[in-house]
Amino acid sequence: MTALNTETPKIQLHLSGCKEGLQALQALANQACEGECLSDVHRNRIVLAMDELFANIHKHGYNNQGGDIECSAARIGSDDECLLEITLRDFAPVIEDVKQCKGVNPDTLKENPVAGGLGMHLIYAITESFEHTPLEDGNQWRLVFNLKEEDKKYES
Amino acid sequence: MSLDIGVEHVGDTATISVKGDVTIQTSSLLRKELKPLFASEDTCIQVKLDSVDFMDSSGIAVLVEGLQWSKATGGKFILSGLTPTVRDVFELAKLDTIFDIKD
């Protein structure tokens, strides 16, 4: 893991492996939220979404063998909007249709408890927007979080 | 990132206490401790989560296996002591009404 540039709003990391990847992304999420008066629950959601995306890339993209992931975080929009954009770029096989990664529908779990597949559901539930772009040699994932505590999405 | 797990048997109840973060890296340890309980004589399994501040979907997936056991055998599978951050994950996943959750 190498922090390339921590002086600017953008932070870039090169990750490989599960253990260091999770720790680095948790640190990145916490660093990106620095200065924000976020509750533990709100901050945990941001870390969780990154954890889930990383786990999916590690497990399905790199088949648990590790690989490079580039990551950047930046505040976007006006001060009033208070948005955090996190971009992950992997070099795993290209996913043409991200809908194939939709995962399990939690509404069916009561009748049919199936273990696994909740990660994508959690990411969609947490983020303001979640976008996938297929690249020539990998995938780009863009997550946008609303850092405003009072936002209805974060009331629970 | 480490996970400490303790198992205690009282009567026909097994109580499993978990301490640490439950992630893709550690959830297999939880599964390893839970799985033998599914094949034991215990009719009630309680998972204490009051020392877990972070759990991702891999941890939830292990606990869903407890739901499967409960459904198949009629046994009780109870989660207790959820911290606010872990409870929030269950709410996000819409699982807070599916699991038997005690304070």
Tab-separated table of N, CA and C in Angstrom, chain A residues 2-156:
chain	number	residue	atom	x	y	z
A	2	THR	N	0.622	2.164	-0.909
A	2	THR	CA	1.406	3.384	-0.937
A	2	THR	C	0.484	4.581	-1.031
A	3	ALA	N	0.608	5.478	-0.089
A	3	ALA	CA	-0.158	6.715	-0.180
A	3	ALA	C	0.608	7.658	-1.093
A	4	LEU	N	0.048	7.981	-2.243
A	4	LEU	CA	0.779	8.773	-3.222
A	4	LEU	C	0.662	10.263	-2.965
A	5	ASN	N	-0.474	10.648	-2.498
A	5	ASN	CA	-0.676	12.082	-2.361
A	5	ASN	C	-1.730	12.342	-1.307
A	6	THR	N	-1.319	12.700	-0.123
A	6	THR	CA	-2.284	12.917	0.939
A	6	THR	C	-2.466	14.395	1.253
A	7	GLU	N	-1.786	15.260	0.500
A	7	GLU	CA	-1.875	16.695	0.787
A	7	GLU	C	-3.074	17.327	0.081
A	8	THR	N	-3.526	16.706	-0.997
A	8	THR	CA	-4.636	17.252	-1.757
A	8	THR	C	-5.903	16.487	-1.388
A	9	PRO	N	-7.060	16.986	-1.826
A	9	PRO	CA	-8.302	16.265	-1.530
A	9	PRO	C	-8.348	14.858	-2.116
A	10	LYS	N	-7.484	14.601	-3.088
A	10	LYS	CA	-7.488	13.259	-3.677
A	10	LYS	C	-6.439	12.380	-3.007
A	11	ILE	N	-6.818	11.150	-2.729
A	11	ILE	CA	-5.909	10.204	-2.100
A	11	ILE	C	-5.855	8.985	-3.013
A	12	GLN	N	-4.656	8.568	-3.329
A	12	GLN	CA	-4.554	7.406	-4.213
A	12	GLN	C	-3.774	6.302	-3.516
A	13	LEU	N	-4.260	5.110	-3.642
A	13	LEU	CA	-3.627	3.964	-2.999
A	13	LEU	C	-3.496	2.834	-4.002
A	14	HIS	N	-2.451	2.106	-3.866
A	14	HIS	CA	-2.343	0.868	-4.639
A	14	HIS	C	-2.391	-0.281	-3.639
A	15	LEU	N	-3.334	-1.138	-3.809
A	15	LEU	CA	-3.579	-2.192	-2.833
A	15	LEU	C	-3.410	-3.561	-3.472
A	16	SER	N	-3.010	-4.475	-2.657
A	16	SER	CA	-3.100	-5.868	-3.096
A	16	SER	C	-3.287	-6.712	-1.851
A	17	GLY	N	-4.068	-7.755	-1.993
A	17	GLY	CA	-4.303	-8.620	-0.846
A	17	GLY	C	-5.476	-8.147	-0.024
A	18	CYS	N	-6.039	-9.087	0.707
A	18	CYS	CA	-7.274	-8.827	1.446
A	18	CYS	C	-7.044	-8.017	2.708
A	19	LYS	N	-6.081	-8.454	3.529
A	19	LYS	CA	-5.886	-7.847	4.832
A	19	LYS	C	-5.485	-6.382	4.711
A	20	GLU	N	-4.433	-6.140	3.941
A	20	GLU	CA	-3.958	-4.764	3.821
A	20	GLU	C	-4.956	-3.906	3.063
A	21	GLY	N	-5.685	-4.530	2.151
A	21	GLY	CA	-6.677	-3.777	1.396
A	21	GLY	C	-7.783	-3.239	2.286
A	22	LEU	N	-8.319	-4.106	3.122
A	22	LEU	CA	-9.394	-3.686	4.014
A	22	LEU	C	-8.919	-2.597	4.968
A	23	GLN	N	-7.748	-2.803	5.524
A	23	GLN	CA	-7.230	-1.823	6.474
A	23	GLN	C	-6.974	-0.481	5.794
A	24	ALA	N	-6.421	-0.529	4.580
A	24	ALA	CA	-6.119	0.710	3.870
A	24	ALA	C	-7.397	1.453	3.502
A	25	LEU	N	-8.399	0.710	3.052
A	25	LEU	CA	-9.640	1.371	2.666
A	25	LEU	C	-10.373	1.940	3.875
A	26	GLN	N	-10.302	1.238	4.994
A	26	GLN	CA	-10.909	1.782	6.212
A	26	GLN	C	-10.201	3.072	6.603
A	27	ALA	N	-8.877	3.076	6.493
A	27	ALA	CA	-8.123	4.287	6.831
A	27	ALA	C	-8.460	5.416	5.864
A	28	LEU	N	-8.590	5.056	4.582
A	28	LEU	CA	-8.931	6.068	3.576
A	28	LEU	C	-10.302	6.674	3.860
A	29	ALA	N	-11.258	5.814	4.163
A	29	ALA	CA	-12.610	6.314	4.443
A	29	ALA	C	-12.595	7.231	5.654
A	30	ASN	N	-11.877	6.844	6.678
A	30	ASN	CA	-11.812	7.676	7.876
A	30	ASN	C	-11.110	8.997	7.586
A	31	GLN	N	-10.052	8.935	6.771
A	31	GLN	CA	-9.320	10.156	6.436
A	31	GLN	C	-10.194	11.089	5.602
A	32	ALA	N	-10.947	10.497	4.680
A	32	ALA	CA	-11.808	11.305	3.812
A	32	ALA	C	-12.912	11.997	4.597
A	33	CYS	N	-13.285	11.407	5.723
A	33	CYS	CA	-14.368	11.978	6.540
A	33	CYS	C	-13.829	12.938	7.608
A	34	GLU	N	-12.520	13.098	7.641
A	34	GLU	CA	-11.919	13.931	8.676
A	34	GLU	C	-12.484	15.346	8.616
A	35	GLY	N	-12.753	15.903	9.762
A	35	GLY	CA	-13.274	17.261	9.801
A	35	GLY	C	-14.786	17.314	9.736
A	36	GLU	N	-15.406	16.190	9.407
A	36	GLU	CA	-16.868	16.141	9.369
A	36	GLU	C	-17.384	15.648	10.718
A	37	CYS	N	-18.445	16.252	11.174
A	37	CYS	CA	-19.041	15.807	12.437
A	37	CYS	C	-20.016	14.675	12.145
A	38	LEU	N	-19.468	13.531	11.878
A	38	LEU	CA	-20.315	12.389	11.539
A	38	LEU	C	-20.497	11.499	12.763
A	39	SER	N	-21.672	10.938	12.874
A	39	SER	CA	-21.897	9.965	13.942
A	39	SER	C	-21.147	8.678	13.608
A	40	ASP	N	-20.976	7.838	14.612
A	40	ASP	CA	-20.318	6.552	14.375
A	40	ASP	C	-21.074	5.740	13.326
A	41	VAL	N	-22.401	5.807	13.396
A	41	VAL	CA	-23.224	5.031	12.451
A	41	VAL	C	-23.010	5.527	11.023
A	42	HIS	N	-23.004	6.845	10.859
A	42	HIS	CA	-22.829	7.441	9.530
A	42	HIS	C	-21.446	7.096	8.965
A	43	ARG	N	-20.427	7.253	9.777
A	43	ARG	CA	-19.061	6.951	9.347
A	43	ARG	C	-18.927	5.453	9.021
A	44	ASN	N	-19.564	4.634	9.839
A	44	ASN	CA	-19.502	3.184	9.631
A	44	ASN	C	-20.104	2.793	8.283
A	45	ARG	N	-21.152	3.514	7.887
A	45	ARG	CA	-21.779	3.195	6.595
A	45	ARG	C	-20.822	3.430	5.432
A	46	ILE	N	-20.069	4.512	5.526
A	46	ILE	CA	-19.125	4.816	4.450
A	46	ILE	C	-18.027	3.748	4.391
A	47	VAL	N	-17.506	3.407	5.555
A	47	VAL	CA	-16.485	2.352	5.614
A	47	VAL	C	-17.067	1.031	5.114
A	48	LEU	N	-18.305	0.754	5.492
A	48	LEU	CA	-18.945	-0.506	5.099
A	48	LEU	C	-19.091	-0.611	3.577
A	49	ALA	N	-19.549	0.476	2.946
A	49	ALA	CA	-19.739	0.435	1.489
A	49	ALA	C	-18.415	0.159	0.781
A	50	MET	N	-17.347	0.782	1.269
A	50	MET	CA	-16.031	0.551	0.660
A	50	MET	C	-15.548	-0.871	0.922
A	51	ASP	N	-15.789	-1.336	2.136
A	51	ASP	CA	-15.434	-2.711	2.501
A	51	ASP	C	-16.137	-3.702	1.576
A	52	GLU	N	-17.428	-3.480	1.343
A	52	GLU	CA	-18.208	-4.405	0.521
A	52	GLU	C	-17.721	-4.412	-0.921
A	53	LEU	N	-17.440	-3.213	-1.440
A	53	LEU	CA	-16.976	-3.150	-2.824
A	53	LEU	C	-15.606	-3.814	-2.949
A	54	PHE	N	-14.717	-3.513	-2.009
A	54	PHE	CA	-13.398	-4.132	-2.041
A	54	PHE	C	-13.513	-5.656	-1.961
A	55	ALA	N	-14.373	-6.133	-1.053
A	55	ALA	CA	-14.529	-7.579	-0.882
A	55	ALA	C	-15.023	-8.223	-2.170
A	56	ASN	N	-15.942	-7.556	-2.862
A	56	ASN	CA	-16.451	-8.096	-4.128
A	56	ASN	C	-15.360	-8.143	-5.191
A	57	ILE	N	-14.570	-7.065	-5.255
A	57	ILE	CA	-13.484	-7.043	-6.248
A	57	ILE	C	-12.473	-8.138	-5.921
A	58	HIS	N	-12.141	-8.232	-4.636
A	58	HIS	CA	-11.144	-9.220	-4.210
A	58	HIS	C	-11.623	-10.652	-4.504
A	59	LYS	N	-12.888	-10.903	-4.157
A	59	LYS	CA	-13.418	-12.265	-4.264
A	59	LYS	C	-13.780	-12.633	-5.704
A	60	HIS	N	-14.544	-11.767	-6.354
A	60	HIS	CA	-15.061	-12.115	-7.685
A	60	HIS	C	-14.158	-11.626	-8.813
A	61	GLY	N	-13.569	-10.426	-8.617
A	61	GLY	CA	-12.707	-9.887	-9.669
A	61	GLY	C	-11.359	-10.574	-9.704
A	62	TYR	N	-10.749	-10.704	-8.537
A	62	TYR	CA	-9.403	-11.270	-8.463
A	62	TYR	C	-9.383	-12.705	-7.942
A	63	ASN	N	-10.569	-13.296	-7.748
A	63	ASN	CA	-10.650	-14.699	-7.340
A	63	ASN	C	-9.818	-14.984	-6.089
A	64	ASN	N	-9.858	-14.050	-5.145
A	64	ASN	CA	-9.147	-14.160	-3.853
A	64	ASN	C	-7.624	-14.209	-3.988
A	65	GLN	N	-7.104	-13.872	-5.151
A	65	GLN	CA	-5.656	-13.955	-5.366
A	65	GLN	C	-4.957	-12.613	-5.179
A	66	GLY	N	-5.725	-11.551	-4.952
A	66	GLY	CA	-5.122	-10.232	-4.805
A	66	GLY	C	-4.877	-9.582	-6.152
A	67	GLY	N	-4.733	-8.273	-6.148
A	67	GLY	CA	-4.503	-7.528	-7.378
A	67	GLY	C	-4.520	-6.047	-7.063
A	68	ASP	N	-4.167	-5.269	-8.043
A	68	ASP	CA	-4.089	-3.818	-7.794
A	68	ASP	C	-5.468	-3.171	-7.781
A	69	ILE	N	-5.616	-2.248	-6.891
A	69	ILE	CA	-6.799	-1.400	-6.868
A	69	ILE	C	-6.306	0.030	-6.646
A	70	GLU	N	-6.746	0.921	-7.501
A	70	GLU	CA	-6.432	2.325	-7.296
A	70	GLU	C	-7.654	2.994	-6.691
A	71	CYS	N	-7.415	3.857	-5.762
A	71	CYS	CA	-8.535	4.446	-5.032
A	71	CYS	C	-8.303	5.929	-4.849
A	72	SER	N	-9.331	6.705	-5.041
A	72	SER	CA	-9.195	8.134	-4.767
A	72	SER	C	-10.445	8.636	-4.077
A	73	ALA	N	-10.266	9.643	-3.291
A	73	ALA	CA	-11.400	10.241	-2.576
A	73	ALA	C	-11.341	11.743	-2.737
A	74	ALA	N	-12.479	12.357	-2.947
A	74	ALA	CA	-12.500	13.806	-3.113
A	74	ALA	C	-13.849	14.351	-2.690
A	75	ARG	N	-13.841	15.531	-2.140
A	75	ARG	CA	-15.103	16.226	-1.865
A	75	ARG	C	-15.568	16.843	-3.174
A	76	ILE	N	-16.828	16.702	-3.499
A	76	ILE	CA	-17.350	17.264	-4.738
A	76	ILE	C	-18.573	18.097	-4.438
A	77	GLY	N	-18.982	18.880	-5.418
A	77	GLY	CA	-20.170	19.710	-5.258
A	77	GLY	C	-19.892	20.916	-4.384
A	78	SER	N	-20.926	21.651	-4.090
A	78	SER	CA	-20.786	22.855	-3.263
A	78	SER	C	-20.675	22.466	-1.795
A	79	ASP	N	-20.301	23.437	-0.963
A	79	ASP	CA	-20.211	23.176	0.477
A	79	ASP	C	-21.571	22.752	1.034
A	80	ASP	N	-22.619	23.314	0.455
A	80	ASP	CA	-23.969	22.971	0.929
A	80	ASP	C	-24.300	21.506	0.638
A	81	GLU	N	-23.800	21.041	-0.501
A	81	GLU	CA	-24.130	19.656	-0.893
A	81	GLU	C	-23.392	18.639	-0.038
A	82	CYS	N	-22.148	18.943	0.311
A	82	CYS	CA	-21.396	18.088	1.228
A	82	CYS	C	-21.325	16.632	0.748
A	83	LEU	N	-20.804	16.452	-0.457
A	83	LEU	CA	-20.737	15.113	-1.045
A	83	LEU	C	-19.298	14.598	-1.040
A	84	LEU	N	-19.152	13.329	-0.822
A	84	LEU	CA	-17.845	12.672	-0.877
A	84	LEU	C	-17.876	11.663	-2.015
A	85	GLU	N	-16.919	11.803	-2.926
A	85	GLU	CA	-16.824	10.876	-4.054
A	85	GLU	C	-15.626	9.953	-3.836
A	86	ILE	N	-15.878	8.681	-3.901
A	86	ILE	CA	-14.785	7.712	-3.804
A	86	ILE	C	-14.786	6.862	-5.075
A	87	THR	N	-13.634	6.783	-5.691
A	87	THR	CA	-13.509	6.019	-6.939
A	87	THR	C	-12.518	4.879	-6.743
A	88	LEU	N	-12.939	3.696	-7.102
A	88	LEU	CA	-12.052	2.533	-7.075
A	88	LEU	C	-11.881	2.041	-8.505
A	89	ARG	N	-10.653	1.699	-8.842
A	89	ARG	CA	-10.384	1.193	-10.182
A	89	ARG	C	-9.634	-0.127	-10.028
A	90	ASP	N	-10.184	-1.172	-10.647
A	90	ASP	CA	-9.496	-2.461	-10.571
A	90	ASP	C	-9.007	-2.865	-11.961
A	91	PHE	N	-8.180	-3.896	-11.988
A	91	PHE	CA	-7.615	-4.393	-13.247
A	91	PHE	C	-8.047	-5.847	-13.459
A	92	ALA	N	-9.206	-6.145	-12.913
A	92	ALA	CA	-9.791	-7.482	-12.994
A	92	ALA	C	-10.534	-7.624	-14.326
A	93	PRO	N	-11.005	-8.836	-14.653
A	93	PRO	CA	-11.786	-8.998	-15.884
A	93	PRO	C	-12.951	-8.005	-15.951
A	94	VAL	N	-13.170	-7.485	-17.129
A	94	VAL	CA	-14.172	-6.435	-17.314
A	94	VAL	C	-15.581	-6.986	-17.120
A	95	ILE	N	-16.366	-6.275	-16.347
A	95	ILE	CA	-17.778	-6.618	-16.177
A	95	ILE	C	-18.566	-5.778	-17.170
A	96	GLU	N	-19.261	-6.430	-18.080
A	96	GLU	CA	-19.996	-5.684	-19.101
A	96	GLU	C	-21.324	-5.184	-18.558
A	97	ASP	N	-21.965	-5.995	-17.740
A	97	ASP	CA	-23.288	-5.620	-17.234
A	97	ASP	C	-23.310	-5.770	-15.724
A	98	VAL	N	-23.254	-4.642	-15.021
A	98	VAL	CA	-23.160	-4.679	-13.563
A	98	VAL	C	-24.434	-5.231	-12.921
A	99	LYS	N	-25.528	-5.255	-13.687
A	99	LYS	CA	-26.776	-5.800	-13.122
A	99	LYS	C	-26.629	-7.282	-12.762
A	100	GLN	N	-25.625	-7.915	-13.391
A	100	GLN	CA	-25.367	-9.321	-13.050
A	100	GLN	C	-24.849	-9.465	-11.627
A	101	CYS	N	-24.387	-8.362	-11.053
A	101	CYS	CA	-23.798	-8.382	-9.709
A	101	CYS	C	-24.795	-7.893	-8.658
A	102	LYS	N	-26.044	-7.905	-8.964
A	102	LYS	CA	-27.050	-7.293	-8.101
A	102	LYS	C	-27.142	-7.971	-6.731
A	103	GLY	N	-26.902	-9.260	-6.665
A	103	GLY	CA	-26.929	-9.944	-5.366
A	103	GLY	C	-28.324	-10.357	-4.951
A	104	VAL	N	-28.444	-10.730	-3.688
A	104	VAL	CA	-29.699	-11.285	-3.192
A	104	VAL	C	-30.698	-10.170	-2.868
A	105	ASN	N	-31.975	-10.487	-2.980
A	105	ASN	CA	-33.016	-9.550	-2.574
A	105	ASN	C	-33.364	-9.823	-1.110
A	106	PRO	N	-33.080	-8.863	-0.204
A	106	PRO	CA	-33.303	-9.135	1.219
A	106	PRO	C	-34.771	-9.390	1.566
A	107	ASP	N	-35.681	-8.931	0.691
A	107	ASP	CA	-37.103	-9.140	0.974
A	107	ASP	C	-37.489	-10.621	0.919
A	108	THR	N	-36.659	-11.426	0.278
A	108	THR	CA	-36.995	-12.851	0.161
A	108	THR	C	-36.301	-13.704	1.223
A	109	LEU	N	-35.494	-13.066	2.063
A	109	LEU	CA	-34.675	-13.846	3.003
A	109	LEU	C	-35.493	-14.532	4.091
A	110	LYS	N	-36.631	-13.942	4.448
A	110	LYS	CA	-37.432	-14.537	5.520
A	110	LYS	C	-37.926	-15.923	5.108
A	111	GLU	N	-38.435	-16.005	3.899
A	111	GLU	CA	-38.945	-17.286	3.419
A	111	GLU	C	-37.812	-18.199	2.973
A	112	ASN	N	-36.794	-17.587	2.440
A	112	ASN	CA	-35.709	-18.384	1.869
A	112	ASN	C	-34.355	-17.806	2.288
A	113	PRO	N	-33.933	-18.119	3.526
A	113	PRO	CA	-32.663	-17.538	3.989
A	113	PRO	C	-31.459	-18.062	3.207
A	114	VAL	N	-30.868	-17.181	2.421
A	114	VAL	CA	-29.707	-17.540	1.611
A	114	VAL	C	-28.500	-16.760	2.132
A	115	ALA	N	-27.436	-17.463	2.404
A	115	ALA	CA	-26.233	-16.803	2.903
A	115	ALA	C	-25.462	-16.197	1.735
A	116	GLY	N	-25.121	-14.937	1.860
A	116	GLY	CA	-24.293	-14.297	0.847
A	116	GLY	C	-25.101	-13.453	-0.118
A	117	GLY	N	-24.408	-12.541	-0.808
A	117	GLY	CA	-25.043	-11.726	-1.840
A	117	GLY	C	-25.649	-10.433	-1.359
A	118	LEU	N	-25.401	-10.071	-0.096
A	118	LEU	CA	-25.993	-8.841	0.430
A	118	LEU	C	-25.127	-7.609	0.187
A	119	GLY	N	-23.888	-7.809	-0.205
A	119	GLY	CA	-22.941	-6.701	-0.315
A	119	GLY	C	-23.413	-5.600	-1.258
A	120	MET	N	-23.831	-5.979	-2.452
A	120	MET	CA	-24.263	-4.968	-3.428
A	120	MET	C	-25.511	-4.238	-2.940
A	121	HIS	N	-26.402	-4.984	-2.288
A	121	HIS	CA	-27.598	-4.348	-1.746
A	121	HIS	C	-27.208	-3.266	-0.734
A	122	LEU	N	-26.241	-3.577	0.120
A	122	LEU	CA	-25.801	-2.604	1.124
A	122	LEU	C	-25.185	-1.371	0.463
A	123	ILE	N	-24.381	-1.582	-0.567
A	123	ILE	CA	-23.744	-0.445	-1.245
A	123	ILE	C	-24.809	0.484	-1.831
A	124	TYR	N	-25.790	-0.096	-2.513
A	124	TYR	CA	-26.850	0.730	-3.091
A	124	TYR	C	-27.642	1.447	-2.000
A	125	ALA	N	-27.829	0.772	-0.863
A	125	ALA	CA	-28.619	1.370	0.219
A	125	ALA	C	-27.893	2.549	0.865
A	126	ILE	N	-26.585	2.496	0.885
A	126	ILE	CA	-25.792	3.505	1.596
A	126	ILE	C	-25.482	4.717	0.738
A	127	THR	N	-25.210	4.500	-0.540
A	127	THR	CA	-24.684	5.579	-1.379
A	127	THR	C	-25.790	6.442	-1.984
A	128	GLU	N	-25.402	7.696	-2.284
A	128	GLU	CA	-26.290	8.563	-3.065
A	128	GLU	C	-26.335	8.066	-4.489
A	129	SER	N	-25.168	7.685	-5.004
A	129	SER	CA	-25.130	7.062	-6.327
A	129	SER	C	-23.967	6.076	-6.376
A	130	PHE	N	-24.139	5.065	-7.177
A	130	PHE	CA	-23.124	4.017	-7.316
A	130	PHE	C	-23.070	3.648	-8.789
A	131	GLU	N	-21.922	3.932	-9.404
A	131	GLU	CA	-21.824	3.743	-10.847
A	131	GLU	C	-20.634	2.846	-11.194
A	132	HIS	N	-20.838	2.057	-12.214
A	132	HIS	CA	-19.768	1.191	-12.726
A	132	HIS	C	-19.466	1.561	-14.169
A	133	THR	N	-18.187	1.671	-14.498
A	133	THR	CA	-17.781	1.938	-15.870
A	133	THR	C	-16.795	0.852	-16.308
A	134	PRO	N	-17.153	0.078	-17.337
A	134	PRO	CA	-16.179	-0.907	-17.844
A	134	PRO	C	-15.057	-0.195	-18.583
A	135	LEU	N	-13.830	-0.575	-18.288
A	135	LEU	CA	-12.668	0.005	-18.963
A	135	LEU	C	-12.042	-1.051	-19.870
A	136	GLU	N	-11.036	-0.648	-20.609
A	136	GLU	CA	-10.382	-1.612	-21.504
A	136	GLU	C	-9.712	-2.734	-20.726
A	137	ASP	N	-9.173	-2.373	-19.560
A	137	ASP	CA	-8.391	-3.354	-18.801
A	137	ASP	C	-8.832	-3.439	-17.346
A	138	GLY	N	-10.124	-3.286	-17.120
A	138	GLY	CA	-10.611	-3.375	-15.749
A	138	GLY	C	-11.937	-2.676	-15.572
A	139	ASN	N	-12.168	-2.235	-14.385
A	139	ASN	CA	-13.463	-1.629	-14.052
A	139	ASN	C	-13.244	-0.412	-13.175
A	140	GLN	N	-14.113	0.564	-13.346
A	140	GLN	CA	-14.089	1.718	-12.443
A	140	GLN	C	-15.412	1.786	-11.691
A	141	TRP	N	-15.298	2.025	-10.402
A	141	TRP	CA	-16.470	2.077	-9.540
A	141	TRP	C	-16.506	3.432	-8.863
A	142	ARG	N	-17.611	4.125	-8.966
A	142	ARG	CA	-17.724	5.467	-8.382
A	142	ARG	C	-18.851	5.466	-7.356
A	143	LEU	N	-18.492	5.813	-6.144
A	143	LEU	CA	-19.471	5.881	-5.061
A	143	LEU	C	-19.571	7.323	-4.590
A	144	VAL	N	-20.774	7.807	-4.438
A	144	VAL	CA	-20.966	9.154	-3.901
A	144	VAL	C	-21.777	9.055	-2.611
A	145	PHE	N	-21.219	9.667	-1.576
A	145	PHE	CA	-21.866	9.656	-0.261
A	145	PHE	C	-22.305	11.072	0.100
A	146	ASN	N	-23.427	11.163	0.750
A	146	ASN	CA	-23.862	12.441	1.309
A	146	ASN	C	-23.374	12.492	2.754
A	147	LEU	N	-22.580	13.507	3.063
A	147	LEU	CA	-22.018	13.595	4.407
A	147	LEU	C	-22.906	14.365	5.373
A	148	LYS	N	-24.036	14.847	4.878
A	148	LYS	CA	-24.920	15.594	5.776
A	148	LYS	C	-25.651	14.651	6.720
A	149	GLU	N	-25.467	14.890	7.995
A	149	GLU	CA	-26.117	14.050	9.008
A	149	GLU	C	-27.631	14.081	8.894
A	150	GLU	N	-28.137	15.265	8.573
A	150	GLU	CA	-29.590	15.409	8.627
A	150	GLU	C	-30.276	14.811	7.410
A	151	ASP	N	-29.476	14.361	6.461
A	151	ASP	CA	-30.085	13.783	5.279
A	151	ASP	C	-30.978	12.606	5.656
A	152	LYS	N	-32.125	12.567	5.034
A	152	LYS	CA	-33.124	11.562	5.407
A	152	LYS	C	-32.600	10.138	5.262
A	153	LYS	N	-31.692	9.948	4.287
A	153	LYS	CA	-31.193	8.601	4.022
A	153	LYS	C	-30.458	8.040	5.231
A	154	TYR	N	-29.916	8.932	6.068
A	154	TYR	CA	-29.112	8.469	7.182
A	154	TYR	C	-29.879	8.445	8.497
A	155	GLU	N	-31.156	8.766	8.433
A	155	GLU	CA	-31.954	8.645	9.646
A	155	GLU	C	-32.359	7.199	9.806
A	156	SER	N	-32.188	6.679	10.998
A	156	SER	CA	-32.592	5.285	11.189
A	156	SER	C	-33.134	5.093	12.586
